[in-house]
Amino acid sequence: EVQLVESGGGLVQPGRSMKLSCAASGFTFSNYGMAWVRQAPTKGLEWVATISYDGSSTYYRDSVKGRFTISRDNAKSTLYLQMNSLRSEDTATYYCTRGAYGGYAYWGQGTLVTVSS
Amino acid sequence: DVVMTQTPVSLSVSLGGQVSISCRSSQSLVHNNGNTYLSWYLQKPGQSPQLLIYKVSNRFSGISDRFSGSGSGTDFTLKISRVEPDDLGVYYCGQGTQYPFTFGSGTKLEIK
């Protein structure tokens, strides 16, 4: 069974940093591209970043480019999102997703990041 | 960016009925490789989204044949037949053809 378990969310002050992790199991992690998708409270879905199966390629939405870094450790089957210079508009539930067929085949339960003073 | 426009914003249907949700993209979703990366997701209340349909019309593993997707280019439709109570939630279309990947704003399905 595919499982994606996010951790690392919580309350953080504007301008500070936070690192999210996603532990994957139930599939060969190193074979799949992975992504982070977020959802602000009561809002819709927003793609944040994607990383290729081997980590050689990364893509970001403009609003996080230069502030967020997606990475992965295939030996640990873990996906990361390093978030720096956080803003109030980054407040959201962050989902770890496994890519497939040009979409997001599996989703974690999400971790809430609240950026507030 | 590719803008995904979903209609209607919400709809109410009786159990056993049928509904259609429309999704239009501001640009063609046909990728250079010939595939069209249009997906449909359902987010049930209090849950993470789940993939229903990928590449326009392919049902994901375990998804009921009551769900069907169709369309091409910039115009896509999700149909749900014989609606059941468990179908309620918010439906999103999403494109994976061009970065930044984008989603529609969602359609809330309520059961009468």
mmCIF file of C-alpha atoms in Angstrom:
data_model
loop_
_atom_site.group_PDB
_atom_site.id
_atom_site.type_symbol
_atom_site.label_atom_id
_atom_site.label_comp_id
_atom_site.label_asym_id
_atom_site.label_seq_id
_atom_site.Cartn_x
_atom_site.Cartn_y
_atom_site.Cartn_z
ATOM 1 C CA GLU A 1 0.000 0.000 0.000
ATOM 2 C CA VAL A 2 1.332 3.407 -0.990
ATOM 3 C CA GLN A 3 1.795 5.692 2.006
ATOM 4 C CA LEU A 4 2.973 9.282 2.131
ATOM 5 C CA VAL A 5 3.375 10.794 5.585
ATOM 6 C CA GLU A 6 4.186 14.483 5.919
ATOM 7 C CA SER A 7 5.720 16.108 8.963
ATOM 8 C CA GLY A 8 7.333 19.356 10.009
ATOM 9 C CA GLY A 9 4.422 21.778 9.815
ATOM 10 C CA GLY A 10 3.353 24.190 12.540
ATOM 11 C CA LEU A 11 3.327 27.866 13.467
ATOM 12 C CA VAL A 12 6.194 30.019 12.193
ATOM 13 C CA GLN A 13 6.827 33.744 12.167
ATOM 14 C CA PRO A 14 7.016 35.692 8.910
ATOM 15 C CA GLY A 15 10.517 35.725 7.482
ATOM 16 C CA ARG A 16 11.547 32.536 9.261
ATOM 17 C CA SER A 17 12.252 29.086 7.819
ATOM 18 C CA MET A 18 10.665 25.670 8.040
ATOM 19 C CA LYS A 19 11.443 22.270 6.526
ATOM 20 C CA LEU A 20 8.785 19.758 5.622
ATOM 21 C CA SER A 21 9.446 16.056 5.198
ATOM 22 C CA CYS A 22 7.468 13.309 3.527
ATOM 23 C CA ALA A 23 8.221 9.690 4.299
ATOM 24 C CA ALA A 24 7.211 7.372 1.469
ATOM 25 C CA SER A 25 6.554 3.661 1.598
ATOM 26 C CA GLY A 26 4.796 0.941 -0.370
ATOM 27 C CA PHE A 27 6.476 1.687 -3.689
ATOM 28 C CA THR A 28 9.931 2.153 -5.194
ATOM 29 C CA PHE A 29 10.441 5.799 -4.309
ATOM 30 C CA SER A 30 13.403 6.297 -6.649
ATOM 31 C CA ASN A 31 11.240 5.468 -9.694
ATOM 32 C CA TYR A 32 8.807 8.369 -9.366
ATOM 33 C CA GLY A 33 8.714 12.100 -9.645
ATOM 34 C CA MET A 34 7.270 13.768 -6.569
ATOM 35 C CA ALA A 35 5.562 17.067 -5.904
ATOM 36 C CA TRP A 36 4.254 19.380 -3.198
ATOM 37 C CA VAL A 37 0.757 20.792 -3.595
ATOM 38 C CA ARG A 38 -0.719 23.223 -1.080
ATOM 39 C CA GLN A 39 -4.179 24.384 -0.108
ATOM 40 C CA ALA A 40 -4.780 27.610 1.776
ATOM 41 C CA PRO A 41 -7.620 27.466 4.325
ATOM 42 C CA THR A 42 -10.979 27.176 2.533
ATOM 43 C CA LYS A 43 -9.251 27.629 -0.841
ATOM 44 C CA GLY A 44 -8.423 25.437 -3.822
ATOM 45 C CA LEU A 45 -5.363 23.433 -4.764
ATOM 46 C CA GLU A 46 -2.096 25.056 -5.789
ATOM 47 C CA TRP A 47 0.940 23.285 -7.209
ATOM 48 C CA VAL A 48 4.151 24.339 -5.444
ATOM 49 C CA ALA A 49 7.099 22.321 -6.767
ATOM 50 C CA THR A 50 8.068 19.118 -8.563
ATOM 51 C CA ILE A 51 11.224 17.036 -8.502
ATOM 52 C CA SER A 52 12.203 14.329 -10.956
ATOM 53 C CA TYR A 53 12.701 10.720 -9.907
ATOM 54 C CA ASP A 54 16.457 11.165 -9.516
ATOM 55 C CA GLY A 55 16.472 14.738 -8.238
ATOM 56 C CA SER A 56 18.202 16.092 -11.315
ATOM 57 C CA SER A 57 15.327 18.382 -12.307
ATOM 58 C CA THR A 58 13.231 20.685 -10.161
ATOM 59 C CA TYR A 59 10.408 23.082 -10.982
ATOM 60 C CA TYR A 60 8.739 25.784 -8.884
ATOM 61 C CA ARG A 61 5.839 28.164 -9.084
ATOM 62 C CA ASP A 62 7.002 31.734 -9.429
ATOM 63 C CA SER A 63 5.774 32.859 -6.000
ATOM 64 C CA VAL A 64 8.108 30.425 -4.195
ATOM 65 C CA LYS A 65 11.060 30.452 -6.586
ATOM 66 C CA GLY A 66 14.230 31.472 -4.733
ATOM 67 C CA ARG A 67 12.593 30.877 -1.339
ATOM 68 C CA PHE A 68 11.595 27.191 -1.421
ATOM 69 C CA THR A 69 13.773 24.196 -2.291
ATOM 70 C CA ILE A 70 12.415 20.747 -3.084
ATOM 71 C CA SER A 71 14.801 17.839 -2.608
ATOM 72 C CA ARG A 72 14.782 14.113 -2.035
ATOM 73 C CA ASP A 73 16.824 11.357 -0.452
ATOM 74 C CA ASN A 74 16.137 8.177 -2.401
ATOM 75 C CA ALA A 75 18.112 6.078 0.070
ATOM 76 C CA LYS A 76 15.694 7.177 2.796
ATOM 77 C CA SER A 77 12.581 7.309 0.556
ATOM 78 C CA THR A 78 11.987 10.826 1.791
ATOM 79 C CA LEU A 79 10.903 14.036 0.075
ATOM 80 C CA TYR A 80 11.655 17.470 1.501
ATOM 81 C CA LEU A 81 10.540 21.052 1.126
ATOM 82 C CA GLN A 82 12.819 23.704 2.616
ATOM 83 C CA MET A 83 10.876 26.924 2.979
ATOM 84 C CA ASN A 84 12.725 30.180 3.675
ATOM 85 C CA SER A 85 11.546 33.766 4.027
ATOM 86 C CA LEU A 86 8.036 32.592 4.775
ATOM 87 C CA ARG A 87 5.113 34.944 4.172
ATOM 88 C CA SER A 88 1.569 35.000 5.454
ATOM 89 C CA GLU A 89 0.367 33.937 2.003
ATOM 90 C CA ASP A 90 2.320 30.668 2.385
ATOM 91 C CA THR A 91 -0.130 29.605 5.098
ATOM 92 C CA ALA A 92 -1.660 26.368 3.850
ATOM 93 C CA THR A 93 -1.886 22.634 4.206
ATOM 94 C CA TYR A 94 1.011 21.153 2.274
ATOM 95 C CA TYR A 95 0.458 17.815 0.573
ATOM 96 C CA CYS A 96 3.171 15.462 -0.590
ATOM 97 C CA THR A 97 2.132 13.769 -3.824
ATOM 98 C CA ARG A 98 3.454 11.044 -6.059
ATOM 99 C CA GLY A 99 3.360 11.886 -9.708
ATOM 100 C CA ALA A 100 1.964 9.623 -12.401
ATOM 101 C CA TYR A 101 0.326 10.041 -15.818
ATOM 102 C CA GLY A 102 0.802 13.802 -15.651
ATOM 103 C CA GLY A 103 -1.196 14.048 -12.443
ATOM 104 C CA TYR A 104 -0.957 13.260 -8.744
ATOM 105 C CA ALA A 105 -1.773 9.640 -8.118
ATOM 106 C CA TYR A 106 -1.258 9.507 -4.353
ATOM 107 C CA TRP A 107 -1.509 12.134 -1.642
ATOM 108 C CA GLY A 108 -0.385 12.326 1.948
ATOM 109 C CA GLN A 109 -2.673 13.494 4.732
ATOM 110 C CA GLY A 110 -1.109 16.956 4.607
ATOM 111 C CA THR A 111 0.706 19.113 7.144
ATOM 112 C CA LEU A 112 -0.514 22.576 8.109
ATOM 113 C CA VAL A 113 1.910 25.483 7.937
ATOM 114 C CA THR A 114 0.733 28.696 9.590
ATOM 115 C CA VAL A 115 2.806 31.818 9.036
ATOM 116 C CA SER A 116 1.883 34.406 11.626
ATOM 117 C CA SER A 117 3.457 36.652 14.230
ATOM 118 C CA ASP B 1 0.094 30.336 -16.981
ATOM 119 C CA VAL B 2 -2.696 28.015 -18.118
ATOM 120 C CA VAL B 3 -5.943 29.099 -16.507
ATOM 121 C CA MET B 4 -8.399 26.305 -15.736
ATOM 122 C CA THR B 5 -12.043 27.402 -15.594
ATOM 123 C CA GLN B 6 -14.481 25.028 -13.956
ATOM 124 C CA THR B 7 -18.246 25.254 -14.102
ATOM 125 C CA PRO B 8 -20.526 25.178 -12.271
ATOM 126 C CA VAL B 9 -19.165 26.350 -8.930
ATOM 127 C CA SER B 10 -21.618 24.096 -7.157
ATOM 128 C CA LEU B 11 -24.415 21.716 -7.975
ATOM 129 C CA SER B 12 -26.968 19.675 -6.167
ATOM 130 C CA VAL B 13 -28.113 16.276 -7.360
ATOM 131 C CA SER B 14 -30.484 13.581 -6.201
ATOM 132 C CA LEU B 15 -29.165 10.159 -5.350
ATOM 133 C CA GLY B 16 -29.097 8.020 -8.466
ATOM 134 C CA GLY B 17 -28.935 11.035 -10.734
ATOM 135 C CA GLN B 18 -26.264 12.164 -13.178
ATOM 136 C CA VAL B 19 -24.117 15.293 -13.254
ATOM 137 C CA SER B 20 -21.561 16.854 -15.560
ATOM 138 C CA ILE B 21 -18.744 19.214 -14.633
ATOM 139 C CA SER B 22 -17.011 21.307 -17.249
ATOM 140 C CA CYS B 23 -13.366 22.323 -17.291
ATOM 141 C CA ARG B 24 -11.903 24.663 -19.881
ATOM 142 C CA SER B 25 -8.255 25.583 -20.250
ATOM 143 C CA SER B 26 -6.924 28.868 -21.609
ATOM 144 C CA GLN B 27 -4.478 26.967 -23.828
ATOM 145 C CA SER B 28 -4.429 23.572 -25.476
ATOM 146 C CA LEU B 29 -3.390 20.819 -23.073
ATOM 147 C CA VAL B 30 -1.878 18.658 -25.800
ATOM 148 C CA HIS B 31 1.738 18.037 -24.820
ATOM 149 C CA ASN B 32 4.578 17.905 -27.334
ATOM 150 C CA ASN B 33 4.592 14.139 -26.845
ATOM 151 C CA GLY B 34 0.976 13.913 -28.010
ATOM 152 C CA ASN B 35 -0.537 13.194 -24.587
ATOM 153 C CA THR B 36 -3.128 15.420 -22.958
ATOM 154 C CA TYR B 37 -2.438 15.684 -19.229
ATOM 155 C CA LEU B 38 -5.830 16.600 -17.848
ATOM 156 C CA SER B 39 -6.806 14.989 -14.552
ATOM 157 C CA TRP B 40 -9.823 15.047 -12.257
ATOM 158 C CA TYR B 41 -9.678 14.876 -8.451
ATOM 159 C CA LEU B 42 -12.229 14.558 -5.685
ATOM 160 C CA GLN B 43 -11.645 16.021 -2.246
ATOM 161 C CA LYS B 44 -14.140 14.601 0.204
ATOM 162 C CA PRO B 45 -14.885 16.629 3.359
ATOM 163 C CA GLY B 46 -11.916 16.571 5.723
ATOM 164 C CA GLN B 47 -9.815 14.405 3.412
ATOM 165 C CA SER B 48 -6.910 14.752 1.008
ATOM 166 C CA PRO B 49 -7.708 14.907 -2.704
ATOM 167 C CA GLN B 50 -7.814 11.654 -4.623
ATOM 168 C CA LEU B 51 -7.160 11.030 -8.296
ATOM 169 C CA LEU B 52 -10.207 9.917 -10.274
ATOM 170 C CA ILE B 53 -9.294 10.363 -13.934
ATOM 171 C CA TYR B 54 -5.960 10.905 -15.693
ATOM 172 C CA LYS B 55 -5.097 11.802 -19.275
ATOM 173 C CA VAL B 56 -8.650 12.982 -19.948
ATOM 174 C CA SER B 57 -10.498 9.682 -19.825
ATOM 175 C CA ASN B 58 -8.541 7.020 -17.933
ATOM 176 C CA ARG B 59 -9.966 5.900 -14.611
ATOM 177 C CA PHE B 60 -7.393 5.518 -11.862
ATOM 178 C CA SER B 61 -7.048 2.238 -10.018
ATOM 179 C CA GLY B 62 -10.132 1.357 -8.017
ATOM 180 C CA ILE B 63 -12.302 4.158 -9.372
ATOM 181 C CA SER B 64 -15.872 3.214 -10.201
ATOM 182 C CA ASP B 65 -17.018 3.187 -13.831
ATOM 183 C CA ARG B 66 -19.711 5.653 -12.742
ATOM 184 C CA PHE B 67 -17.013 8.271 -13.285
ATOM 185 C CA SER B 68 -16.086 9.097 -16.860
ATOM 186 C CA GLY B 69 -13.972 11.788 -18.453
ATOM 187 C CA SER B 70 -14.026 13.146 -21.970
ATOM 188 C CA GLY B 71 -12.839 16.059 -24.046
ATOM 189 C CA SER B 72 -9.891 17.297 -26.035
ATOM 190 C CA GLY B 73 -7.759 20.360 -26.590
ATOM 191 C CA THR B 74 -9.199 22.946 -24.212
ATOM 192 C CA ASP B 75 -12.629 21.520 -23.369
ATOM 193 C CA PHE B 76 -13.140 18.697 -20.885
ATOM 194 C CA THR B 77 -16.002 17.109 -18.989
ATOM 195 C CA LEU B 78 -16.367 14.847 -15.972
ATOM 196 C CA LYS B 79 -19.603 12.866 -15.771
ATOM 197 C CA ILE B 80 -20.834 11.102 -12.672
ATOM 198 C CA SER B 81 -23.702 8.688 -13.117
ATOM 199 C CA ARG B 82 -25.885 6.984 -10.512
ATOM 200 C CA VAL B 83 -24.693 9.454 -7.871
ATOM 201 C CA GLU B 84 -24.082 7.950 -4.436
ATOM 202 C CA PRO B 85 -23.776 9.638 -1.018
ATOM 203 C CA ASP B 86 -20.030 9.023 -0.989
ATOM 204 C CA ASP B 87 -19.604 11.175 -4.107
ATOM 205 C CA LEU B 88 -20.128 14.439 -2.260
ATOM 206 C CA GLY B 89 -17.184 16.807 -2.019
ATOM 207 C CA VAL B 90 -15.250 19.199 -4.214
ATOM 208 C CA TYR B 91 -14.125 18.158 -7.678
ATOM 209 C CA TYR B 92 -11.050 19.713 -9.252
ATOM 210 C CA CYS B 93 -9.621 19.488 -12.726
ATOM 211 C CA GLY B 94 -5.885 19.922 -13.110
ATOM 212 C CA GLN B 95 -3.394 20.177 -15.948
ATOM 213 C CA GLY B 96 0.072 18.653 -16.011
ATOM 214 C CA THR B 97 1.016 19.639 -19.531
ATOM 215 C CA GLN B 98 2.751 22.944 -18.917
ATOM 216 C CA TYR B 99 4.524 24.438 -15.909
ATOM 217 C CA PRO B 100 3.291 25.871 -13.664
ATOM 218 C CA PHE B 101 0.795 23.058 -13.255
ATOM 219 C CA THR B 102 -2.595 24.517 -12.458
ATOM 220 C CA PHE B 103 -5.972 23.476 -11.082
ATOM 221 C CA GLY B 104 -9.500 24.642 -11.572
ATOM 222 C CA SER B 105 -11.174 26.435 -8.676
ATOM 223 C CA GLY B 106 -13.359 23.464 -7.859
ATOM 224 C CA THR B 107 -16.982 22.335 -8.123
ATOM 225 C CA LYS B 108 -18.827 21.461 -4.937
ATOM 226 C CA LEU B 109 -21.213 18.548 -5.293
ATOM 227 C CA GLU B 110 -24.045 18.348 -2.815
ATOM 228 C CA ILE B 111 -26.595 15.626 -2.460
ATOM 229 C CA LYS B 112 -30.235 16.715 -2.369
#
